[in-house]
Short mmCIF file of C-alpha atoms and ligand atoms in Angstrom, two decimals:
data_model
loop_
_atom_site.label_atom_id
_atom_site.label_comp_id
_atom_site.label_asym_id
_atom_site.label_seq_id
_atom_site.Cartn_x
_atom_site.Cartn_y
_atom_site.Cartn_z
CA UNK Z 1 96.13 -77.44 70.94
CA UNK Z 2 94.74 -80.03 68.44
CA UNK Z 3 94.00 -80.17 64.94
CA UNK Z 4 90.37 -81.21 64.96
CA UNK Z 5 89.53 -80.78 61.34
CA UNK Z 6 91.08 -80.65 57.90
CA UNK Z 7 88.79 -79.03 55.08
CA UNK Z 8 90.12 -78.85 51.30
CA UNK Z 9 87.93 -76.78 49.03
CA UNK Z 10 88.23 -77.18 45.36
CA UNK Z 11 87.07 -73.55 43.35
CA UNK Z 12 87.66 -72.29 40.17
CA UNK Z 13 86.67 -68.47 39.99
CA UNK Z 14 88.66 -67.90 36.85
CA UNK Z 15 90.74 -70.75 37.25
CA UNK Z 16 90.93 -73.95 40.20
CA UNK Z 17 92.49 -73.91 43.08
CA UNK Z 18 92.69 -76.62 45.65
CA UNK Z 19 92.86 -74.87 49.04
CA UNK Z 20 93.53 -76.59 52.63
CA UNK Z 21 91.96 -75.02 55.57
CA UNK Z 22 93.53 -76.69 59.11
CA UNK Z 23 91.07 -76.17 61.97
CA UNK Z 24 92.12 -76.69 65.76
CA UNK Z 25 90.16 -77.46 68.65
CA UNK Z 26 90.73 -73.39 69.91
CA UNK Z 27 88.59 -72.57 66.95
CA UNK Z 28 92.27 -71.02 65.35
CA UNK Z 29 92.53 -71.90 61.50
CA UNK Z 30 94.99 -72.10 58.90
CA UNK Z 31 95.47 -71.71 55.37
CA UNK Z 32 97.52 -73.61 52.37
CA UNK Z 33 97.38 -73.32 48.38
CA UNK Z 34 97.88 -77.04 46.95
CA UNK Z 35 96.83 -76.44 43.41
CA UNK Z 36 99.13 -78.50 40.65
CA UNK Z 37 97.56 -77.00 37.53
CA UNK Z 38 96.05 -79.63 35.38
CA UNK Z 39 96.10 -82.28 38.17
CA UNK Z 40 94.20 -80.86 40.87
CA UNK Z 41 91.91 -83.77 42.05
CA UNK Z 42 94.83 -86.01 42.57
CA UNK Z 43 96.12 -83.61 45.35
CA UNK Z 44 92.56 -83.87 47.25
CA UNK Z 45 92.52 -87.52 46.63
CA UNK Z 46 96.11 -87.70 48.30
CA UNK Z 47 95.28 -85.46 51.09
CA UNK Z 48 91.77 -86.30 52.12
CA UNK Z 49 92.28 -90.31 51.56
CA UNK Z 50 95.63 -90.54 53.34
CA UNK Z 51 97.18 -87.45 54.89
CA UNK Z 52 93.98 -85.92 56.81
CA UNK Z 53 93.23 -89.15 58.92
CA UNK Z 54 96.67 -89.01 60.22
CA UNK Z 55 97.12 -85.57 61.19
CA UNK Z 56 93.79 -85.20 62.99
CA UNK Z 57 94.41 -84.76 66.85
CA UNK Z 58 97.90 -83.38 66.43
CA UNK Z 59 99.23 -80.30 67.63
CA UNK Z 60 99.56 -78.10 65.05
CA UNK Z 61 102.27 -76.20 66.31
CA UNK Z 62 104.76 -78.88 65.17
CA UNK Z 63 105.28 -77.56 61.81
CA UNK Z 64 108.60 -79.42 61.46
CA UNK Z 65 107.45 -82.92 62.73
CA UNK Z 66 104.02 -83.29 60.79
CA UNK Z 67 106.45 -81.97 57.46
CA UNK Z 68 108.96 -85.25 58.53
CA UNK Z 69 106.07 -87.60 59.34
CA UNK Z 70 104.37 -86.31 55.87
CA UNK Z 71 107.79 -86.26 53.98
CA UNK Z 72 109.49 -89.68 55.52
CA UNK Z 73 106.34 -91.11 56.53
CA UNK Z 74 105.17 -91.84 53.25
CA UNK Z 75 107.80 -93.89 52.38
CA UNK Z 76 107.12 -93.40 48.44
CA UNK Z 77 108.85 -89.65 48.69
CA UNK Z 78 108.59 -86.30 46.61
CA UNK Z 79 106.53 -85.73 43.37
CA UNK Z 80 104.81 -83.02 42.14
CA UNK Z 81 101.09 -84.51 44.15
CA UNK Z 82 103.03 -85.45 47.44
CA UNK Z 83 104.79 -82.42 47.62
CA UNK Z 84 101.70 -79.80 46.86
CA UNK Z 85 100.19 -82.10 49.42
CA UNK Z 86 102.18 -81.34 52.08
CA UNK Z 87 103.00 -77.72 51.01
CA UNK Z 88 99.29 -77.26 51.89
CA UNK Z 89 99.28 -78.30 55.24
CA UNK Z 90 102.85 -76.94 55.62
CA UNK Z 91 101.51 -73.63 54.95
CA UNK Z 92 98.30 -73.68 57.18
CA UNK Z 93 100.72 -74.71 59.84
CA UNK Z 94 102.31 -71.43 59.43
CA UNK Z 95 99.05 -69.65 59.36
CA UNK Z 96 98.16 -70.97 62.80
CA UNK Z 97 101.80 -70.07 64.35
CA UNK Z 98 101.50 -67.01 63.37
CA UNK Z 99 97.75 -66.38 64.31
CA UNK Z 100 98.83 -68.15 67.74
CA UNK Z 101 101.70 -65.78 68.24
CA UNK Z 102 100.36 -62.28 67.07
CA UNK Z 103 102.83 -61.99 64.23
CA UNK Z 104 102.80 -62.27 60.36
CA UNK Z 105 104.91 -65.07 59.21
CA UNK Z 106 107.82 -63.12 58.22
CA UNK Z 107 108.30 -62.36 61.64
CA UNK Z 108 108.59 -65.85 62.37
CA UNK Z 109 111.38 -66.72 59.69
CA UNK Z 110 113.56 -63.94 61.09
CA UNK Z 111 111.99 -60.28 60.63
CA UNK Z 112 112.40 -58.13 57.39
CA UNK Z 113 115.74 -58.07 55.03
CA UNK Z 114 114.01 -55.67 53.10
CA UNK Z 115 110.78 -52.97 53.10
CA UNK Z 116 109.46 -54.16 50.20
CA UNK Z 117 109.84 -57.03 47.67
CA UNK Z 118 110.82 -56.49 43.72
CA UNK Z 119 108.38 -57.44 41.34
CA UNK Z 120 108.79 -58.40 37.81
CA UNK Z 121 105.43 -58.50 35.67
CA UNK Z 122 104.79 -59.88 32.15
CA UNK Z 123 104.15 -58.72 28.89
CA UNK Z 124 103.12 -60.46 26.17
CA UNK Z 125 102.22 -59.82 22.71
CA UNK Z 126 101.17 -61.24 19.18
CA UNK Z 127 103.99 -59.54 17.85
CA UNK Z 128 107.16 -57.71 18.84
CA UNK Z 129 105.99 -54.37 18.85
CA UNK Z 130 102.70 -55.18 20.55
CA UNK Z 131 104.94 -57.04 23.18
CA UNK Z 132 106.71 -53.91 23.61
CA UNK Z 133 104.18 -51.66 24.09
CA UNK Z 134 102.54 -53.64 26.67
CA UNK Z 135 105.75 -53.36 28.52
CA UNK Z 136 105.63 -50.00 28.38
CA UNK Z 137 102.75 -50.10 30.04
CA UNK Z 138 104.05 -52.29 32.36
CA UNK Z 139 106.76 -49.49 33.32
CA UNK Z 140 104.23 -47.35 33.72
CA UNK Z 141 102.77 -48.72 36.39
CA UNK Z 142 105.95 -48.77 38.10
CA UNK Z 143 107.78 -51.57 37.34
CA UNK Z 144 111.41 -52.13 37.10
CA UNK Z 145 111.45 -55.37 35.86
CA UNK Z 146 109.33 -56.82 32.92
CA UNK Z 147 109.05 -60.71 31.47
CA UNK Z 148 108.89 -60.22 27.52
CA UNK Z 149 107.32 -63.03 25.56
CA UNK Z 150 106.08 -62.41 21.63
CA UNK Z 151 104.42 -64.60 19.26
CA UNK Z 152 106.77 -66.76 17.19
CA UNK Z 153 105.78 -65.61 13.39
CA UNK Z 154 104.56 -69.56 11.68
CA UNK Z 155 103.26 -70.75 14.89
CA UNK Z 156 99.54 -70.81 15.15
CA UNK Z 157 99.88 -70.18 19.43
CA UNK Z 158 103.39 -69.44 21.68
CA UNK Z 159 103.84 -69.89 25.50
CA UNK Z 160 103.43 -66.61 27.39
CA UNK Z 161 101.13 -64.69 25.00
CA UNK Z 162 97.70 -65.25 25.35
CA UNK Z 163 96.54 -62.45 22.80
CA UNK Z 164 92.62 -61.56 23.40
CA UNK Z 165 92.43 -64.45 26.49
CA UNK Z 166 93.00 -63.65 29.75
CA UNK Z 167 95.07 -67.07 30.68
CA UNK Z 168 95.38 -70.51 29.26
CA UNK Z 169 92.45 -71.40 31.40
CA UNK Z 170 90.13 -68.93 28.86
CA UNK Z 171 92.60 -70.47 26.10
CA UNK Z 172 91.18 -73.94 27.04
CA UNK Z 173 87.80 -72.83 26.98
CA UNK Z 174 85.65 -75.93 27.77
CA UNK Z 175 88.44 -78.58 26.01
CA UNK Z 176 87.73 -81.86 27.66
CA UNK Z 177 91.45 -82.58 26.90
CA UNK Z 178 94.49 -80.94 26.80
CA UNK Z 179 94.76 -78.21 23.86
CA UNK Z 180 98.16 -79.47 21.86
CA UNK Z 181 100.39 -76.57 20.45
CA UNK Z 182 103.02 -76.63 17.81
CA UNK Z 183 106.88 -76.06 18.72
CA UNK Z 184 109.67 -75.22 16.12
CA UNK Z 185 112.92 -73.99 17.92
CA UNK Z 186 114.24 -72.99 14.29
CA UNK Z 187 111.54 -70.10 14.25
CA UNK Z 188 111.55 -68.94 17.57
CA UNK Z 189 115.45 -68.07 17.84
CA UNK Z 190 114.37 -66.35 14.37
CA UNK Z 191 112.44 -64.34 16.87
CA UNK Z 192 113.78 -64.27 19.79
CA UNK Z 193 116.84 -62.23 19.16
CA UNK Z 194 114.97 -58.98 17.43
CA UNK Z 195 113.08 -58.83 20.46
CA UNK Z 196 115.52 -58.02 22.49
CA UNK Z 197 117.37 -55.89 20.23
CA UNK Z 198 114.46 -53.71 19.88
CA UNK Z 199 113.19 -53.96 23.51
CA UNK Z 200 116.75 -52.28 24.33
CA UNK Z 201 115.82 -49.70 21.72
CA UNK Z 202 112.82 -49.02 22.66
CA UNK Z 203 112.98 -49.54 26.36
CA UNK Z 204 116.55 -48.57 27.33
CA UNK Z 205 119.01 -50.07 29.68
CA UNK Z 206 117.66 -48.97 32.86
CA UNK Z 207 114.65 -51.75 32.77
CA UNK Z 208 115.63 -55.43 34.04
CA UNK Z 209 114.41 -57.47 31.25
CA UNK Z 210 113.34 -61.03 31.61
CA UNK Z 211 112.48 -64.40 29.27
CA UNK Z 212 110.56 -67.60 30.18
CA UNK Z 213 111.93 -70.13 27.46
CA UNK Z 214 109.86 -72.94 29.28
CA UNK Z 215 111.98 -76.09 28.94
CA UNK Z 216 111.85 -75.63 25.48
CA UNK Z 217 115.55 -75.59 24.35
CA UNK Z 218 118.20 -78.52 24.02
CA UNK Z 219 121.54 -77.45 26.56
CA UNK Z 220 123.22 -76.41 23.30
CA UNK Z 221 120.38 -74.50 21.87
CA UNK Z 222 120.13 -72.67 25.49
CA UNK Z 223 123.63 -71.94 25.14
CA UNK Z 224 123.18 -70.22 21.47
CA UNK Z 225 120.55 -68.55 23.15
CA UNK Z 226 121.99 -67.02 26.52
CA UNK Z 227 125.13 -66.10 24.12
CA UNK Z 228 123.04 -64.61 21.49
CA UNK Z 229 121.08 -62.69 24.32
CA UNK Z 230 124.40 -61.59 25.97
CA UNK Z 231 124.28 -57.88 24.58
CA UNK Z 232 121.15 -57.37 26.04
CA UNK Z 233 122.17 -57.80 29.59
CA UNK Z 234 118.97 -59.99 30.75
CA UNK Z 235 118.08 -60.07 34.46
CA UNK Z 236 117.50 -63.98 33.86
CA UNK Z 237 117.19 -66.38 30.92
CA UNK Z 238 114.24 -68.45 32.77
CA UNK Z 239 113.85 -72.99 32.16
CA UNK Z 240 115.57 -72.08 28.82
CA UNK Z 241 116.29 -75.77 29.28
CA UNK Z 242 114.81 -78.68 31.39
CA UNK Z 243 116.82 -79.86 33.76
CA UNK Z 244 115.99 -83.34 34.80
CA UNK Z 245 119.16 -83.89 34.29
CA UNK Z 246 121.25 -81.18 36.25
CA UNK Z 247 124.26 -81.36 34.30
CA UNK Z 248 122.46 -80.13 31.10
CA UNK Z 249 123.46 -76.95 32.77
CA UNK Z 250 126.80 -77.55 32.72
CA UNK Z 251 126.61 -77.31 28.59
CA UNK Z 252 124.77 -74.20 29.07
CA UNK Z 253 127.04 -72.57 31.80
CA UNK Z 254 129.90 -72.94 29.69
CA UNK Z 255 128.95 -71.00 26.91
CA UNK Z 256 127.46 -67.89 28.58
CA UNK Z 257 127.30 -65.70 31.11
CA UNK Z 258 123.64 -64.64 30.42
CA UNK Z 259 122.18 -65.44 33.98
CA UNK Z 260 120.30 -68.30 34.38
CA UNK Z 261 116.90 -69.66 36.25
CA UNK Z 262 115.00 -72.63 37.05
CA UNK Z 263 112.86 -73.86 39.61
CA UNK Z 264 109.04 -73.81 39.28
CA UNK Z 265 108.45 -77.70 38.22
CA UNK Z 266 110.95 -78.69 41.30
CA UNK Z 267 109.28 -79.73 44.19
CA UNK Z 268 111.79 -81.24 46.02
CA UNK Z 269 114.85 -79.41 47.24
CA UNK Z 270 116.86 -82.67 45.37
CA UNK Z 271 116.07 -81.37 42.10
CA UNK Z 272 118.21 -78.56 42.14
CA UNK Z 273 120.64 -79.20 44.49
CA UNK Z 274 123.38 -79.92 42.19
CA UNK Z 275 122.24 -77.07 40.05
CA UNK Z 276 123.12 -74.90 43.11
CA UNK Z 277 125.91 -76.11 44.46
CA UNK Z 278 127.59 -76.43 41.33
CA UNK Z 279 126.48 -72.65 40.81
CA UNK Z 280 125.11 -73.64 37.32
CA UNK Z 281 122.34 -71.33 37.92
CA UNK Z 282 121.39 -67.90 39.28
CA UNK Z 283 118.36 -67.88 40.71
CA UNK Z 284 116.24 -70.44 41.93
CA UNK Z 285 112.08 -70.45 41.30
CA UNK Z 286 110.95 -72.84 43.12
CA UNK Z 287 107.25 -72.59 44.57
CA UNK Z 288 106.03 -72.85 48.10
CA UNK Z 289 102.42 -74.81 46.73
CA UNK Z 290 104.85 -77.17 44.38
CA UNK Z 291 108.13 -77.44 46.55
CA UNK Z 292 106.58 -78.57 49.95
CA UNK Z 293 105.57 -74.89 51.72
CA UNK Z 294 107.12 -72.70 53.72
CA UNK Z 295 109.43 -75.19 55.60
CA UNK Z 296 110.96 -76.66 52.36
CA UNK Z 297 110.93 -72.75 50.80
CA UNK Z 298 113.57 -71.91 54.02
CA UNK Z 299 115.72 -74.95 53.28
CA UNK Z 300 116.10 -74.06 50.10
CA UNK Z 301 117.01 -70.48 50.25
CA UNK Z 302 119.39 -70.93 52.73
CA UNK Z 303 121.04 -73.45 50.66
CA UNK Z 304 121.17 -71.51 47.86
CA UNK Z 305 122.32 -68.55 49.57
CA UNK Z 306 125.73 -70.53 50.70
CA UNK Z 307 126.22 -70.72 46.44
CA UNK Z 308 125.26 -67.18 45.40
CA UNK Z 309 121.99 -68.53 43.99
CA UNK Z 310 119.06 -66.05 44.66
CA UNK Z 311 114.95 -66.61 44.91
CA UNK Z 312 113.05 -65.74 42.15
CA UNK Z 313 109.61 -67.88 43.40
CA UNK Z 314 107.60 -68.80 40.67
CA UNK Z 315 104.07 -66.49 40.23
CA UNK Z 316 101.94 -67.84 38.42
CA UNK Z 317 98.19 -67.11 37.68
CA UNK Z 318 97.61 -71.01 38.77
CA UNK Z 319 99.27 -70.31 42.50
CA UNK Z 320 96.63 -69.20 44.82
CA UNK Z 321 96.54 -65.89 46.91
CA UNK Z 322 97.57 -68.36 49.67
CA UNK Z 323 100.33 -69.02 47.99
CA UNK Z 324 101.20 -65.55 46.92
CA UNK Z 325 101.24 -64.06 50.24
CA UNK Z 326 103.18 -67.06 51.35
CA UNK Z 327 106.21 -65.77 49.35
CA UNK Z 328 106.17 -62.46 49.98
CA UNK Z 329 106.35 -63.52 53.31
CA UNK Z 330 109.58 -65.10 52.45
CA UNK Z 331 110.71 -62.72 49.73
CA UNK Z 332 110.22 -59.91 52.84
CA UNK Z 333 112.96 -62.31 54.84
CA UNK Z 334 115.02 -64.17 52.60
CA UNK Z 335 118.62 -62.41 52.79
CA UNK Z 336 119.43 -63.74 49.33
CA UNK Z 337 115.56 -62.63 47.69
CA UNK Z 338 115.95 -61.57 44.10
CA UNK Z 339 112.88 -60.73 42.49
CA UNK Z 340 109.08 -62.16 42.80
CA UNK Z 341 107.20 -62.96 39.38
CA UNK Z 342 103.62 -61.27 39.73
CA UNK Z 343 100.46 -61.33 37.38
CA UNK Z 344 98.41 -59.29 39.42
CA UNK Z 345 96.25 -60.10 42.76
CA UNK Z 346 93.35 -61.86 40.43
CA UNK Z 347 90.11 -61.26 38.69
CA UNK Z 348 88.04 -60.01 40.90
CA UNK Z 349 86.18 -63.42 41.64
CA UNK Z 350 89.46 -64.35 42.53
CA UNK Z 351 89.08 -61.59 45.28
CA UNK Z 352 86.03 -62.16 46.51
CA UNK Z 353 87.09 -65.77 47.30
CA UNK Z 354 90.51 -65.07 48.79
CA UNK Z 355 90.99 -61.63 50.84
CA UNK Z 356 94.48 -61.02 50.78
CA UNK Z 357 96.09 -57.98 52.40
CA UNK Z 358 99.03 -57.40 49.96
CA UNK Z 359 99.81 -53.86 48.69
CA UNK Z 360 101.34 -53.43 45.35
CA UNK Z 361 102.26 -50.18 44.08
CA UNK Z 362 105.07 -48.60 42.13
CA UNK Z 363 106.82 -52.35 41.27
CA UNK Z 364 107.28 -53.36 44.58
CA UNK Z 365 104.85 -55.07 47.17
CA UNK Z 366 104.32 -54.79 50.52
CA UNK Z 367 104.31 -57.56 52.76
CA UNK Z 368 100.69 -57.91 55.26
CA UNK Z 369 101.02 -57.29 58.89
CA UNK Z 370 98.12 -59.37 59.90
CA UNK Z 371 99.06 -62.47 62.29
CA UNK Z 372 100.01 -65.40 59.59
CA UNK Z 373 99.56 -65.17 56.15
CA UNK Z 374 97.17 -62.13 56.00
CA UNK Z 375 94.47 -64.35 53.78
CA UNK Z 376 91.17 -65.42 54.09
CA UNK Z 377 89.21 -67.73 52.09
CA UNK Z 378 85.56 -67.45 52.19
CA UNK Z 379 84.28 -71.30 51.75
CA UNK Z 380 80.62 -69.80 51.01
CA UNK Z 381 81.58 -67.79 47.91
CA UNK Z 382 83.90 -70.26 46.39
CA UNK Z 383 80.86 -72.92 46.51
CA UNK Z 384 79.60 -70.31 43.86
CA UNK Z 385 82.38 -71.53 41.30
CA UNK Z 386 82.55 -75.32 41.17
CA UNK Z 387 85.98 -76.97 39.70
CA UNK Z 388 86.18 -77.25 36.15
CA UNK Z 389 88.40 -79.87 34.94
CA UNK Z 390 91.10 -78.01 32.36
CA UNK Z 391 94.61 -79.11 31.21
CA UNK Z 392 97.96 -77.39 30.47
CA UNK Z 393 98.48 -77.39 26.67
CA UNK Z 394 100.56 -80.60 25.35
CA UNK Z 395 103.41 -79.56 22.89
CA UNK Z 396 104.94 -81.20 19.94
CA UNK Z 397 107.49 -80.32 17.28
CA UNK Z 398 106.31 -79.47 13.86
CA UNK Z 399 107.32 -83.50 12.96
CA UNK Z 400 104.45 -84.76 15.75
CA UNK Z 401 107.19 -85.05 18.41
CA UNK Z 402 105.81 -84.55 21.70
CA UNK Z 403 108.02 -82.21 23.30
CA UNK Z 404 108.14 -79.86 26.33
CA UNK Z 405 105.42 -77.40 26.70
C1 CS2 E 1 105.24 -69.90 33.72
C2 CS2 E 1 104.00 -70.44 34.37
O1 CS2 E 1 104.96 -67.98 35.06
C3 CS2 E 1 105.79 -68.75 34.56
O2 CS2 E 1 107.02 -68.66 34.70
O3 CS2 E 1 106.23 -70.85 33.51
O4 CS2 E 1 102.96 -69.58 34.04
C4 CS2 E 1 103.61 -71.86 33.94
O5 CS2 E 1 103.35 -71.87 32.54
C5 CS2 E 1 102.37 -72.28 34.71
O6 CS2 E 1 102.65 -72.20 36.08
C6 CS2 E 1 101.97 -73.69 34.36
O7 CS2 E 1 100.84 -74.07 35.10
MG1 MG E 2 108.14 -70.15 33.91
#
């Protein structure tokens, strides 16, 4: 078998997405999410000026091979473009296997660990009651987990709470560049700690609670944090810090035992291997579409399964279906799976361009049977919703700082 074609569609029904479709000479076709949010038209730059010529003719069945001629072969490795780059071929890859051999992808890692795969979903509100009454309608629906963000009282916008918008796409509106957004630390941990105190109120003990701090802490500052946060027995304290330096977690991991998670921004399995091994960290988020697919997704696990460190993939509204199914195929095998983030299976242009086959009821999700992946992508609709060039949000400190969004 041969690849004999290599299409990458760039849509935007809500929000863009940069998808790769593999086609092989047996008519058999594969699917791959390579969308970095903000940066999308590098990624098809990357892949159709230098990664498509050189994988046409190949057999596609040699997932490993075509990752190590991608990864090594570049020379100039990892990075958030290369490694969404490969991550979409890496995942089409999978598709085909799995269309080749009659069985969904999870059957190809190693069969199910588990029937189903915990989800957490967010809530998010202007202020802490509204937070906490969209989590209540978040346990409603089922859930057992919940991600609470509020509004920090003085600043105009916060990270996770989108008020009347649907995402930060809608937030950006038609911005030709990126939307800037004030930080002050000092008035968030003003915040921070009544919402938890009132979320175990009002919510009880029985509900896993989560918080995305989104690099937006010093290591000491994290520390105040997961110690001030210890009463309220989080499931995770999520990026409270960045950690481009692994050893800030040290500072942190000394202070508390708050559990602690990182992961999304990584993309190579280098960027948190000291976290793990030095077990500075509970759970580990990376993301097929940013980490290097499904291959790099395995290493990973199994690494951080050897150090107690469970998944918790990133799931974000800017990961594609593609990518979505993806980890539920790995969240259905991985023996040390924690908990998937979810935001819902998209607007419903969103499904009408990707068919996905993933059933979500009662918290949990189920993974699809179908051979591969279980999505489609229909290339005719998504022509209906050209890309849209949009930006993450660029942060600075009340001072004029730029700091970490
Ligand atoms: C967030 C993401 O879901 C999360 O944990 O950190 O929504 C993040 O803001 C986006 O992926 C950025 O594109
Ligand atoms: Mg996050």
């Amino acid at each position: 078998m041969k690849i004999k074609e290599i299409r990458i569609v760039v849509c935007n029904p809500g929000r863009n997405f940069v998808t790769v479709k593999v086609i092989t000479d047996a008519g058999i076709y594969g699917l791959g999410d390579a969308t970095v949010n903000g940066r999308e038209m590098a990624v098809v730059a990357y892949l159709e000026e230098h990664v498509v010529p050189c994988l046409i003719g190949r057999d596609p069945q040699n997932i490993e091979d075509i990752w190590q001629y991608l990864y090594k072969g570049a020379y100039w490795r990892r990075g958030p473009i290369t490694m969404a780059a490969i991550a979409g071929i890496d995942m089409a890859l999978w598709d085909i296997k799995g269309k080749i051999a009659g069985l969904p992808v999870y059957q190809l890692l190693g069969g199910k660990s588990r029937k189903s795969v915990g989800l957490y979903a967010h809530a998010g509100g202007l202020t802490i009651e509204d937070t906490l009454s969209k989590a209540k309608g978040v346990l409603d629906q089922g859930f057992k987990a919940v991600r609470l963000q509020s509004a920090v009282p003085g600043l105009e916008t916060t990270y996770g709470v989108v008020g009347d918008k649907k995402d930060y796409y809608e937030l950006q509106g038609n911005r030709p560049l990126p939307p800037e957004e004030q930080w002050s630390t000092q008035k968030y941990l003003q915040m921070v700690e009544e919402l938890f105190f009132e979320a175990r109120k009002q919510l009880g003990t029985n509900v896993s609670l989560l918080h995305d701090v989104h690099s937006r802490l010093t290591p000491i500052e994290s520390a105040k944090l997961g110690k001030m946060l210890e009463p309220y027995n989080l499931m995770f304290l999520e990026d409270s810090s960045i950690a481009e330096n692994q050893q800030n977690y040290q500072v942190i991991r000394q202070h508390t035992t708050t559990p602690l998670a990182i992961g999304e921004t990584y993309n190579s399995i280098w960027d948190c291997k000291e976290l793990i091994q030095n077990q500075l960290i509970d759970y580990i988020r990376a993301a097929a579409t940013h980490a290097g697919g499904i291959t790099a997704m395995r290493r990973i696990a199994d690494f951080a399964a050897i150090y107690n460190v469970r998944t918790a993939p990133h799931g974000a509204p800017d990961l594609s279906p593609i990518c979505f199914a993806a980890h539920i195929h790995l969240d259905t095998w991985a023996p040390n799976f924690g908990i998937q983030e979810f935001v819902g299976l998209g607007n419903e242009q969103i499904q009408s361009v990707f068919d996905q086959d993933i059933k979500v009821t009662n918290g949990v999700a189920f993974v699809s049977d179908k051979p591969g992946l279980g999505v489609d992508f229909d290339e005719e609709k998504a022509k209906a919703y050209p890309y849209k060039r949009s930006y993450l949000p660029v942060s600075r400190l009340e001072d004029g700082t730029v700091w970490n969004w």
